[in-house]
Coordinates of C-alpha atoms (C1' of nucleotides) in Angstrom, one line a residue:
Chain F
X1 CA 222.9 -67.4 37.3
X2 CA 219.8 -67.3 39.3
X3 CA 219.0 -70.5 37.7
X4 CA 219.6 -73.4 40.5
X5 CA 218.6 -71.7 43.8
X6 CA 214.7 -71.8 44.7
X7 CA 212.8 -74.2 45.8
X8 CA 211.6 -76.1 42.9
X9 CA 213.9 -79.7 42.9
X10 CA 213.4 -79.0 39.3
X11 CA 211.8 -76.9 36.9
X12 CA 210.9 -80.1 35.1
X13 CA 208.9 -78.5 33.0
X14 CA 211.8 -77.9 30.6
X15 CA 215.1 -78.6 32.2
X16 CA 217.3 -78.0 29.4
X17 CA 220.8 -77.8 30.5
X18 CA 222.6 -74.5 30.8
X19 CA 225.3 -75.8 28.7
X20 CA 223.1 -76.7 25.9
X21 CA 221.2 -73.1 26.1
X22 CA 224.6 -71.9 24.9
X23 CA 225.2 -73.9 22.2
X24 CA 221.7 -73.4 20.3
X25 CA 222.5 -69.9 19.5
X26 CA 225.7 -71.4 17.8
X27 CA 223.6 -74.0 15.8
X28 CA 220.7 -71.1 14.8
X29 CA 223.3 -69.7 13.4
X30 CA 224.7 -72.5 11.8
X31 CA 221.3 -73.4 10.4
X32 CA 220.6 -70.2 9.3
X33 CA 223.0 -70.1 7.1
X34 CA 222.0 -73.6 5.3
X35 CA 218.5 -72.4 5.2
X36 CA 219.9 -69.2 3.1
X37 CA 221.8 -71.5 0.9
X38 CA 218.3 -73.2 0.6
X39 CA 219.5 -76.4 2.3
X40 CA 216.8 -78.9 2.8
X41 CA 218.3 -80.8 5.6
X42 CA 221.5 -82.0 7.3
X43 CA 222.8 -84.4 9.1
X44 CA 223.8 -84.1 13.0
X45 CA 227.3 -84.9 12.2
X46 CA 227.3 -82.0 8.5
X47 CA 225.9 -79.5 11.2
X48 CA 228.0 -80.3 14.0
X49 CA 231.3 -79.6 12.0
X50 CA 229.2 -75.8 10.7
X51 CA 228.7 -75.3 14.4
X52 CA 232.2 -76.2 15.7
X53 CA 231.0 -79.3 18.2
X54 CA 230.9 -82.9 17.8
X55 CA 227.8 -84.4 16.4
X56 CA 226.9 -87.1 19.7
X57 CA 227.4 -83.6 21.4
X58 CA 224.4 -82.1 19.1
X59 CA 222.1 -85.3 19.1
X60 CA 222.3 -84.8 22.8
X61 CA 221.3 -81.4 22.6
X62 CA 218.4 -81.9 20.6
X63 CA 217.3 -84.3 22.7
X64 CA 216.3 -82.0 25.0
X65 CA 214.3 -80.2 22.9
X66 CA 212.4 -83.2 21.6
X67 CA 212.6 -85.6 18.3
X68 CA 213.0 -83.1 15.4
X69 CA 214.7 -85.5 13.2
X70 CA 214.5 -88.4 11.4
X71 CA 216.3 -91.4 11.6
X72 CA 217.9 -91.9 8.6
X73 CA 217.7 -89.0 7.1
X74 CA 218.7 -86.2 9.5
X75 CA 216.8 -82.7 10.5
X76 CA 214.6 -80.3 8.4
X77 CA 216.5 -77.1 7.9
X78 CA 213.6 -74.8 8.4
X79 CA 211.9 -76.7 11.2
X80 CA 214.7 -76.9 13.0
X81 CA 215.4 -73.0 12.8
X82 CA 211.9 -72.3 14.1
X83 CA 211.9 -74.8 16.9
X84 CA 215.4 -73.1 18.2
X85 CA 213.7 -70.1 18.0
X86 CA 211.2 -70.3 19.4
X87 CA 212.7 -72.4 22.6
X88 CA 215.3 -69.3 22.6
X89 CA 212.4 -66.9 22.7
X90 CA 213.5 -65.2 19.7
X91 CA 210.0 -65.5 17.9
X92 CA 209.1 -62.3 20.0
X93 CA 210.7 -58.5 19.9
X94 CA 213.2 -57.7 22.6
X95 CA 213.7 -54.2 22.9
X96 CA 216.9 -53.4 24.0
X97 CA 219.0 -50.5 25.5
X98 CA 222.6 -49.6 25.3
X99 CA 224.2 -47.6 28.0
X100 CA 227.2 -45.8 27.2
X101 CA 227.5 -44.7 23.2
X102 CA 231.6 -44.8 23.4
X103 CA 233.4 -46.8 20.5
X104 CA 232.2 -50.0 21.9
X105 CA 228.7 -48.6 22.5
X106 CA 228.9 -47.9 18.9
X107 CA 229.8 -50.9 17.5
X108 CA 227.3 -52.8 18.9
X109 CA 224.8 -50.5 17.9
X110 CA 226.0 -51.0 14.5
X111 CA 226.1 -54.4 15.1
X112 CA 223.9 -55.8 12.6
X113 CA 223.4 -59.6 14.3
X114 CA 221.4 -57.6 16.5
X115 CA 218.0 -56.8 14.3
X116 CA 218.6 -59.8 12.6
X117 CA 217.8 -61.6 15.1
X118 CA 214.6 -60.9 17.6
X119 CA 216.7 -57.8 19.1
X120 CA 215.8 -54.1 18.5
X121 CA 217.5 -51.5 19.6
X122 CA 215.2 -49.2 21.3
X123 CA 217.3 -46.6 22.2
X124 CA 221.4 -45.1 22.2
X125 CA 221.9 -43.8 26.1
X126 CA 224.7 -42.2 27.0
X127 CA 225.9 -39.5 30.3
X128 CA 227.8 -37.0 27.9
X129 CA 225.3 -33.9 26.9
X130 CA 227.5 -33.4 24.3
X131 CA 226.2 -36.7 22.9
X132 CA 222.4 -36.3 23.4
X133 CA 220.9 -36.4 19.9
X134 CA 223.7 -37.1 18.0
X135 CA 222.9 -39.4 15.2
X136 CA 225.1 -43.1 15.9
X137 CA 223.6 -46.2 13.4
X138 CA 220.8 -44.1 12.8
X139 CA 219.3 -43.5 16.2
X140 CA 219.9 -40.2 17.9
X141 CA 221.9 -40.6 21.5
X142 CA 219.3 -39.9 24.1
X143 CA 220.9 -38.5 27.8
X144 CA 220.9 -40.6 30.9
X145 CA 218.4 -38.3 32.5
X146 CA 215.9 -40.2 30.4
X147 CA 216.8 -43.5 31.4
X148 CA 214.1 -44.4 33.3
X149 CA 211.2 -43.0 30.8
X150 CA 212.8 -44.8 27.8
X151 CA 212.7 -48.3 29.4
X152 CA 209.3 -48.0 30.6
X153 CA 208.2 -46.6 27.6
X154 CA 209.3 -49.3 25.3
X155 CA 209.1 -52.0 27.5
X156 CA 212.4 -52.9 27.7
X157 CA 214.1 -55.3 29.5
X158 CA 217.5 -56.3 28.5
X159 CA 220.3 -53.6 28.9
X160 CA 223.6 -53.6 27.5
X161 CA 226.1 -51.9 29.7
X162 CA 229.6 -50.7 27.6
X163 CA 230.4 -47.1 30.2
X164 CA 233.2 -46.9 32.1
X165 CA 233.5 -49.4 34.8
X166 CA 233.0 -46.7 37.3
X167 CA 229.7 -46.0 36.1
X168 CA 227.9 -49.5 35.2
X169 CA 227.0 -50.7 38.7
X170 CA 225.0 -47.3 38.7
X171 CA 223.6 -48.0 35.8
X172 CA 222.8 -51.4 36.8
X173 CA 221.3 -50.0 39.6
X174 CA 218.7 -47.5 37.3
X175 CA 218.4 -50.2 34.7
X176 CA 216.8 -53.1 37.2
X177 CA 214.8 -50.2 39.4
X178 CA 213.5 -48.8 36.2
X179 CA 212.6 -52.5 35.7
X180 CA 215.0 -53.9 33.6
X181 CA 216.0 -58.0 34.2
X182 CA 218.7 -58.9 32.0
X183 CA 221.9 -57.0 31.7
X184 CA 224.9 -58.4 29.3
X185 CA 228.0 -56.0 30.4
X186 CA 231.5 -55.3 28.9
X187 CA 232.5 -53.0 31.6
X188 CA 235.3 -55.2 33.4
X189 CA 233.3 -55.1 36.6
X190 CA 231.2 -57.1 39.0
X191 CA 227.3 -56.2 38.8
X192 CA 225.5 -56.6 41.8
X193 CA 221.9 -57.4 41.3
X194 CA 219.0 -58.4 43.1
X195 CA 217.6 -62.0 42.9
X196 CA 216.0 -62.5 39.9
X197 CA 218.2 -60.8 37.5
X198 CA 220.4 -62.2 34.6
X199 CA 223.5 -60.4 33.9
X200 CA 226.1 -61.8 31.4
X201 CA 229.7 -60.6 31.3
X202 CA 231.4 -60.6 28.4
X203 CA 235.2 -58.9 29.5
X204 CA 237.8 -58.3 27.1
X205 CA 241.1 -58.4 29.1
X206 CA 239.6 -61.8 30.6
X207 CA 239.4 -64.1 27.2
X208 CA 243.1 -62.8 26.6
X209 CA 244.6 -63.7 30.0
X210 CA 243.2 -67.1 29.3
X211 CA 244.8 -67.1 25.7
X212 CA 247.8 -66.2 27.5
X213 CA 247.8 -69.0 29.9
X214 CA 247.3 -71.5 27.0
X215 CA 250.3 -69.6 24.8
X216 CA 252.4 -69.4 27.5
X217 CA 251.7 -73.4 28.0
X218 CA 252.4 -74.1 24.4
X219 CA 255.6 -72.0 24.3
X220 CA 257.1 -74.5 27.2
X221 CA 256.1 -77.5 25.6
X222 CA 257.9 -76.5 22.4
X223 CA 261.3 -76.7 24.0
X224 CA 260.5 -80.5 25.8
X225 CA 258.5 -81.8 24.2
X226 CA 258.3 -84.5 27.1
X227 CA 256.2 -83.8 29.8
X228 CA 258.1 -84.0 32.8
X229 CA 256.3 -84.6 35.9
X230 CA 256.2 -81.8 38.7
X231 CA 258.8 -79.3 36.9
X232 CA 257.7 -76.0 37.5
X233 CA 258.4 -75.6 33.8
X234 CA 257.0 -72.1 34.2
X235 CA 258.0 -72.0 30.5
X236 CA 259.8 -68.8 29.1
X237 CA 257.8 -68.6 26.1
X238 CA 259.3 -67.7 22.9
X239 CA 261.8 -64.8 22.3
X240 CA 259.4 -62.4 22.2
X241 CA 260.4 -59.4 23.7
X242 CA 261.6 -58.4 26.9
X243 CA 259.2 -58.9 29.5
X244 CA 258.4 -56.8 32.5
X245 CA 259.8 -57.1 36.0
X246 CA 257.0 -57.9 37.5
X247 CA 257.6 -59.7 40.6
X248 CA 257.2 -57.7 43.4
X249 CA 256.9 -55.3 41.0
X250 CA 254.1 -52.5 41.8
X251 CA 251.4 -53.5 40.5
X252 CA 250.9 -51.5 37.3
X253 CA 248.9 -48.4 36.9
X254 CA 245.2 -49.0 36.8
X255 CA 244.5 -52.6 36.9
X256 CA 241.9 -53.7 35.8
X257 CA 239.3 -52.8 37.9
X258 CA 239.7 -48.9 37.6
X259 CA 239.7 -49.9 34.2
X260 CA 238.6 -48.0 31.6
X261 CA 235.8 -48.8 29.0
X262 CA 236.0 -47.0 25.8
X263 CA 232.7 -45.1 26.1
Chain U
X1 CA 234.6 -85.6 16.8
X2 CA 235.8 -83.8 13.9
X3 CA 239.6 -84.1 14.7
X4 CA 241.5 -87.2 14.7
X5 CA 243.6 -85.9 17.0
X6 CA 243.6 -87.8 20.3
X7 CA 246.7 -85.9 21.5
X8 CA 246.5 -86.1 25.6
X9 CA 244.5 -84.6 28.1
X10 CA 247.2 -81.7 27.1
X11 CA 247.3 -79.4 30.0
X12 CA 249.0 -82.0 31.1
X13 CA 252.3 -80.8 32.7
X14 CA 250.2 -78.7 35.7
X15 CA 247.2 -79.6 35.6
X16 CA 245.3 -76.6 36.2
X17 CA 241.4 -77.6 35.2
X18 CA 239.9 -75.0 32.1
X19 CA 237.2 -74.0 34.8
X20 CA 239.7 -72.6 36.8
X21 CA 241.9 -71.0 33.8
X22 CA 238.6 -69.3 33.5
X23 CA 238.0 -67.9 36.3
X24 CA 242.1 -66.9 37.7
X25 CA 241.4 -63.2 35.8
X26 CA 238.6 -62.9 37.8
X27 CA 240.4 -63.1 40.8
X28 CA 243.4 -61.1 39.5
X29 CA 241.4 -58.3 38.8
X30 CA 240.1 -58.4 42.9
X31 CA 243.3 -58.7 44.2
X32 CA 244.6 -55.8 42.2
X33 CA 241.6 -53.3 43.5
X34 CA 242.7 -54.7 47.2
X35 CA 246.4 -54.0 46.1
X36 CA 245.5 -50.7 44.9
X37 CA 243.6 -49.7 48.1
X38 CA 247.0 -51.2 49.8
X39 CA 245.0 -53.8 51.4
X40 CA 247.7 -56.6 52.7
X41 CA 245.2 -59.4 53.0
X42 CA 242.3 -61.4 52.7
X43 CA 240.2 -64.4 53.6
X44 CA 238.9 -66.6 50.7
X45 CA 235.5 -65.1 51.8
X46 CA 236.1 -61.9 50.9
X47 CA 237.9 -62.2 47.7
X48 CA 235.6 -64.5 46.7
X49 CA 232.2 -62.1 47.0
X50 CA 234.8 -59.5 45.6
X51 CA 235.0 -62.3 42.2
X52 CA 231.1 -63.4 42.6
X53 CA 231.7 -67.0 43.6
X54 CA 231.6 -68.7 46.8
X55 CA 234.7 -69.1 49.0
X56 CA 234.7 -72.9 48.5
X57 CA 235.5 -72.5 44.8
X58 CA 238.2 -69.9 45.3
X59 CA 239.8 -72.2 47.8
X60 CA 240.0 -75.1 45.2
X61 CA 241.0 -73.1 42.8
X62 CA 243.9 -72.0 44.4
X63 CA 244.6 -75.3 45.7
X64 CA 245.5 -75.8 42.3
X65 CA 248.2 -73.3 41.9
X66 CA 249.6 -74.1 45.8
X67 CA 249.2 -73.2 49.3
X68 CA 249.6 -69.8 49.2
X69 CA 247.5 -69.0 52.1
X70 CA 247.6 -69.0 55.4
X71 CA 245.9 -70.7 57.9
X72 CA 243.8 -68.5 60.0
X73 CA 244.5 -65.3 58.5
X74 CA 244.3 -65.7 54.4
X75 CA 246.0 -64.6 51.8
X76 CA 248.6 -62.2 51.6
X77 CA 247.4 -59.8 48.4
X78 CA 251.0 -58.9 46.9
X79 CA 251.8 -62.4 46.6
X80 CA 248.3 -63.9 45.3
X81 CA 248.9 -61.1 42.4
X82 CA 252.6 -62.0 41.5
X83 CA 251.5 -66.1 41.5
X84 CA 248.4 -65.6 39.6
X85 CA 250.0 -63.5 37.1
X86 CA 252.9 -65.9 37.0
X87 CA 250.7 -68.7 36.2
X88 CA 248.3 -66.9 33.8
X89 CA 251.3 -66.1 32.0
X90 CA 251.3 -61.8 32.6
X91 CA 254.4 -61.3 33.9
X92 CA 255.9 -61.5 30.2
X93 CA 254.8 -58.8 27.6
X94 CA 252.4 -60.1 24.9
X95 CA 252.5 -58.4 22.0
X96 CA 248.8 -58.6 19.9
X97 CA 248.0 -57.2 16.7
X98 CA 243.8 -56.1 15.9
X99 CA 242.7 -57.0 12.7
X100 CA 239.8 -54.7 11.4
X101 CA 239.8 -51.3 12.9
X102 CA 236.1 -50.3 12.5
X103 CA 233.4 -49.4 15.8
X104 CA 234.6 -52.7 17.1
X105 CA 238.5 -52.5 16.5
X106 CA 238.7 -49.0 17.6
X107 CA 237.1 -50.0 20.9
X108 CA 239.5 -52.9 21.3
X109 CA 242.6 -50.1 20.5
X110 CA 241.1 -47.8 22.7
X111 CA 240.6 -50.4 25.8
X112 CA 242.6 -49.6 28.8
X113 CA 242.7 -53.1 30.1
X114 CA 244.7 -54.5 27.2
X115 CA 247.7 -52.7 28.3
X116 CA 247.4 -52.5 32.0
X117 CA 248.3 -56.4 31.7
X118 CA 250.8 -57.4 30.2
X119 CA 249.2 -56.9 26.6
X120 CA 250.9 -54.9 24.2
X121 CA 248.8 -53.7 20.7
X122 CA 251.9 -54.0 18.5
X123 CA 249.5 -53.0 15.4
X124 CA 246.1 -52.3 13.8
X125 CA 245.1 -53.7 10.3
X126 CA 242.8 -53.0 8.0
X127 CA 241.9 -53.8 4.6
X128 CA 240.8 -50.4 4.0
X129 CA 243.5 -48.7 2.0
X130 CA 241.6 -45.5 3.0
X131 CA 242.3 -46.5 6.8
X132 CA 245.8 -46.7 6.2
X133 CA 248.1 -44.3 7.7
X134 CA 245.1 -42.6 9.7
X135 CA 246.0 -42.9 13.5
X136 CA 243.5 -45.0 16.2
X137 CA 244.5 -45.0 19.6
X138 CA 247.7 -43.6 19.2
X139 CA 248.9 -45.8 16.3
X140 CA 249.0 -45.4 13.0
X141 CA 246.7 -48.2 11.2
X142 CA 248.3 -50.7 9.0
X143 CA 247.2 -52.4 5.7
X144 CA 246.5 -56.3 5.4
X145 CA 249.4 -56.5 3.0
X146 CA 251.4 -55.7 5.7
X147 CA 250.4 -58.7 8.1
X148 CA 253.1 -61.2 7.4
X149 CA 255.8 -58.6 8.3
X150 CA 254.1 -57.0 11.3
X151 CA 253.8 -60.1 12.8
X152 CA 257.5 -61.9 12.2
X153 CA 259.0 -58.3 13.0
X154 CA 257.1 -58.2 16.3
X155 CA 257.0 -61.8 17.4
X156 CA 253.5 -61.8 17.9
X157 CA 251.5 -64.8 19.0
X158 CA 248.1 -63.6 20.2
X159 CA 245.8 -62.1 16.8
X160 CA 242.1 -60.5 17.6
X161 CA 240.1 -60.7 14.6
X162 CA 237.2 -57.9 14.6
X163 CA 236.2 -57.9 10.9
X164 CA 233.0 -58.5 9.0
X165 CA 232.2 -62.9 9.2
X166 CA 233.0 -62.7 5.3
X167 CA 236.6 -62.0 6.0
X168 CA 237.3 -63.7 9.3
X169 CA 238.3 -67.5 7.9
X170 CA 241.3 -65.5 5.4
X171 CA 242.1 -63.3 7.7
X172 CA 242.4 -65.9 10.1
X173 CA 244.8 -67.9 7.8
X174 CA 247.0 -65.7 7.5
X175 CA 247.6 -64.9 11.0
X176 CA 248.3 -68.6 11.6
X177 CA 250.1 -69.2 8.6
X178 CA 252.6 -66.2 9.8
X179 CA 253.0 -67.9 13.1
X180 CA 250.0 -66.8 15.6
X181 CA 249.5 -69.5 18.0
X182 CA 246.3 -68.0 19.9
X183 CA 243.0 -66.1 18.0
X184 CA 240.5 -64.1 20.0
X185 CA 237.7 -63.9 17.4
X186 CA 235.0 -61.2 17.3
X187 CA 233.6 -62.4 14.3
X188 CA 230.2 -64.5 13.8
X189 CA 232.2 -67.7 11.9
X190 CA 233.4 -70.5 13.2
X191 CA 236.8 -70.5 12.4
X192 CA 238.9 -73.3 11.1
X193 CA 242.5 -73.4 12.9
X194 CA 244.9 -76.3 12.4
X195 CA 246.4 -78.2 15.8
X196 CA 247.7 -76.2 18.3
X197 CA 246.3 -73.1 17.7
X198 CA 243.8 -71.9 20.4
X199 CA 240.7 -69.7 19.8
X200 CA 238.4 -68.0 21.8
X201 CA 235.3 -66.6 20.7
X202 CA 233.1 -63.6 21.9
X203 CA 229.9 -63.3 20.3
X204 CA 227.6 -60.7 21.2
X205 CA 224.6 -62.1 19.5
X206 CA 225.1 -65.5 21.3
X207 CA 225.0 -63.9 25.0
X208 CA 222.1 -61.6 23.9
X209 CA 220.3 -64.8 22.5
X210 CA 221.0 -66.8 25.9
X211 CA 219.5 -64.0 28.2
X212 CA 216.8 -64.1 26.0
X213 CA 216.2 -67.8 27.0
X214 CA 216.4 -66.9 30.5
X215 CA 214.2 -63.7 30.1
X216 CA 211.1 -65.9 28.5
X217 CA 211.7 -68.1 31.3
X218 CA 211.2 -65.8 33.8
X219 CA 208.0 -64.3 32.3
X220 CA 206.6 -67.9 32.0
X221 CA 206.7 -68.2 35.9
X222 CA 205.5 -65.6 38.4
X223 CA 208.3 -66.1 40.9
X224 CA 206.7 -64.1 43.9
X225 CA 209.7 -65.4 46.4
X226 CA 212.7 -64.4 47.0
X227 CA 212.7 -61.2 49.2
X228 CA 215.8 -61.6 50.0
X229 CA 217.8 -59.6 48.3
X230 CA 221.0 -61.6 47.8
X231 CA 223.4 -59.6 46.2
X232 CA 224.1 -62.1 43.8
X233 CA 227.0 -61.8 41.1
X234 CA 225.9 -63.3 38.5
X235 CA 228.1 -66.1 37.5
X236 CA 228.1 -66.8 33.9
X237 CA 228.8 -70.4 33.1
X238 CA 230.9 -70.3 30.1
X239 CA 230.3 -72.0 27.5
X240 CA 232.1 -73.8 25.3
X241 CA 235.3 -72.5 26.4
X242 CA 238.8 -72.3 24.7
X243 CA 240.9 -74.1 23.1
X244 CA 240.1 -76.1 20.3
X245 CA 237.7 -75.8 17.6
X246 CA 240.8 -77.1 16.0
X247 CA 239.6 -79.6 12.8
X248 CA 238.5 -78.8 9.3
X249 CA 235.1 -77.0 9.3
X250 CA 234.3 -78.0 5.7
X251 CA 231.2 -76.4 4.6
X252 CA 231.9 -73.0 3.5
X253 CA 232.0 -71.1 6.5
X254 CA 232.2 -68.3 5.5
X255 CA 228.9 -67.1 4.3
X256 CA 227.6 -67.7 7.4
X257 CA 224.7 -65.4 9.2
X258 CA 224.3 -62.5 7.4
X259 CA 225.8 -61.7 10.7
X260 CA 227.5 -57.9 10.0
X261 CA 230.1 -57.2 12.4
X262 CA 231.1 -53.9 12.5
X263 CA 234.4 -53.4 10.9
Chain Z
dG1 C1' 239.7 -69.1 67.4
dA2 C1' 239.9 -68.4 62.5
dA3 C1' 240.5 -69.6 58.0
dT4 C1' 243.1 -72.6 54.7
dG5 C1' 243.5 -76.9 52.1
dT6 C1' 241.4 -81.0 50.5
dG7 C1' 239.4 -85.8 50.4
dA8 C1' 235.0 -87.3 49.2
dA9 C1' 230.2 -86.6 47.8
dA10 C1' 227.1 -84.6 44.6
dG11 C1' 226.1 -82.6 40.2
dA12 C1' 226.7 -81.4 35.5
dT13 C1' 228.5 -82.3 31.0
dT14 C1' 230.5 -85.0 27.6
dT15 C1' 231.3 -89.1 25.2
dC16 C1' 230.3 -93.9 24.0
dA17 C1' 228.0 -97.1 21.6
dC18 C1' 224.1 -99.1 19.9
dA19 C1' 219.1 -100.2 19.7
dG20 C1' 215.6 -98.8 16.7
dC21 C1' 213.1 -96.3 13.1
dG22 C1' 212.4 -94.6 8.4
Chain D
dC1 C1' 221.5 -99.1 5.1
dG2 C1' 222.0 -94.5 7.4
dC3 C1' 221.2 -91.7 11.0
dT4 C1' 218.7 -90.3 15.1
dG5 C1' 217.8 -90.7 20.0
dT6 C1' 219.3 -92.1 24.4
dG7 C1' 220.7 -95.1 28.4
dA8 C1' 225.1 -95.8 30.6
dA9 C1' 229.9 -94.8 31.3
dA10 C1' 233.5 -91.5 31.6
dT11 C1' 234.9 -86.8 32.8
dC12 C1' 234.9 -82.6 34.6
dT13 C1' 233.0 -79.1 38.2
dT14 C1' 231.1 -77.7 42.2
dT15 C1' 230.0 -78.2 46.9
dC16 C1' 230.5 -80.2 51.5
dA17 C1' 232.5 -80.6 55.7
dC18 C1' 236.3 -81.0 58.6
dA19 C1' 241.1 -82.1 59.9
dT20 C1' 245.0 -79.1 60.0
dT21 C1' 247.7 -75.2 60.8
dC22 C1' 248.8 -70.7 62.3

DNA sequence: GAATGTGAAAGATTTCACAGCG
DNA sequence: CGCTGTGAAATCTTTCACATTC
């Protein structure tokens, strides 16, 4: 997260926690949606339950940011929606590109939170000639040959990587040379990227294996509902179906990591 | 805190901290490129730049699961897999049903991780009566009034909901109310679950927002250090993380962003 | 000699609980 | 009063550094 590291004891300027960072998109969009419903203001504790946290957890938050509220009363819909903004960044245009138009490269080029929301698509980029020009959410599919040119030219400099997970770290590669510094990829694969670069994962398969920790968990408990100390209760979870060898078993065809991206 | 609930610490039996829940797919997915390039071991050093964290973390982490190292030479790779898959729950089949087959739900159907481990699509839905029938990834799609059954008939525990925000909370409902445990939502809502069932959120908007953050940053401060090109793998800390947005969102959340999510 | 496993220190995040302002 | 803003306490994570084992 090439946050930490340097020099700097601290970026005092504005040290506002990682873990905050990622909650104000959550209460944006929590407050957006009062200020559409033309609500005045709300309490930390009204918009706390919208946003799915607990309201000490939101004051705190905000405290960061400075004294929006007031005591009594609670926070000003609208002023509140700006300030986020604008300590998000989202008061500019970010142009971004997507590389790889597959069915996931699709979707999130019909993805409409995108526009809504500081983000603009610049441009569709994709390796399959067959693609090139090809009309997907209104913008025609440009080829990977003109990676480089498109970035430049718009000034972009957040990439969204959904290829194959062969091809993203190459794509990484041309995005950051060609001068992009924020990359959010969904290929199941880890980017290597020069100091100074952001990239975000966001990986399928991984969110499920950790549903499947917590279900398997559950489906133990069920039985005994004790908690017995030590008791490898590995847990056979519900009847379900069969279940795979496993064990020793070979390790399945393609893992993970030759994993394949729709794209 | 929205819930009354002040059930234990859960995890409880083995307890395995969420950080390192989070990260044990990470390390699967390693281990299984070293297994499929019939490597037979490896030091925590090299695993660990194979996961992008530092050795020190791995070590812990495993310390959690056992001493399934050894001393001076590391770990053996065939093992690692079968313990980690074990623990995380893989060696069983989990069968998960899509809700919403549009850019977003085809991509889901069409990803080759799901299946490589241990996850099964037992069925896509749509509310689309025109959808119905037409095959996506090999299976035919479904219609919503077929949800209850699907699920009973096929034991399913694990839902991903990829449909616009406006149908996410119903859809949602119904999933739990026919006996899903665990929700992977795709949706811009915070959805309301009762006790005991887990939900994980991926929102596309949210990680775009956050490198945004860290994008505006970086062009606020003319970081002329850092030669050294560190291959760094981005870590990503998580977020909120999983389980629980349990409790009673009231406020209508539905309406929510004008959000659009493909569908 | 090499690399794991792990107490203990250092940090980061969350939660408490209440003083203080409108 | 009602609700924000925030020190301080409680937790959770990460990092250190080294004894231990192969």
């Amino acid at each position: 997260m090439a946050t930490g590291r340097t020099h700097r004891p601290a970026t005092r300027s504005r040290g506002i926690p990682e873990a905050t960072v990622a909650r104000l998109p959550l209460y944006l969009r929590a407050l957006t949606a009062l200020s559409e419903r033309s609500v005045p203001t709300v309490s930390s504790e009204e918009l706390a339950t919208a946003a799915g946290v607990n309201s000490a957890k939101l004051r705190k938050d905000f405290s960061y940011l400075g004294s929006y509220g007031t005591r009594g009363v609670g926070y000003d819909v609208e002023y509140l929606v700006y300030q986020i903004s604008r300590e998000l960044g989202l008061t500019q245009d970010w142009p971004v590109v997507i590389v790889g138009i597959g069915n996931l490269g699709a979707a999130l080029a019909n993805y409409g939170g995108f526009a809504s929301r500081g983000f603009r698509v610049a441009a569709l980029i994709d390796a399959d000639p067959a693609m090139a020009g090809k009309p997907v959410a209104g913008l025609p599919v440009r080829h990977t040959d003109e990676l480089e040119s498109i970035i430049t030219d718009n000034g972009v400099s957040i990439g969204v990587i959904a290829t194959p997970a062969g091809a993203a770290q190459q794509v990484c590669d041309r995005l950051v040379a060609a001068g992009v510094t924020s990359i959010l990829n969904f290929a199941p694969t880890v980017l290597s990227v020069p100091e100074g670069v952001d990239v975000r994962k966001v990986d399928l398969s991984i969110e499920l294996q950790i549903l499947a920790f917590h279900e398997q968990r559950k489906a133990g408990e069920e039985t005994s509902p004790a908690q017995e100390t030590a008791v490898a209760a590995a847990a056979q979870p519900r009847s379900g179906t069969g279940v795979r060898p496993a064990a020793g078993g070979r390790k399945g065809p393609d893992g993970d990591v030759p994993a394949v991206m729709p794209a």
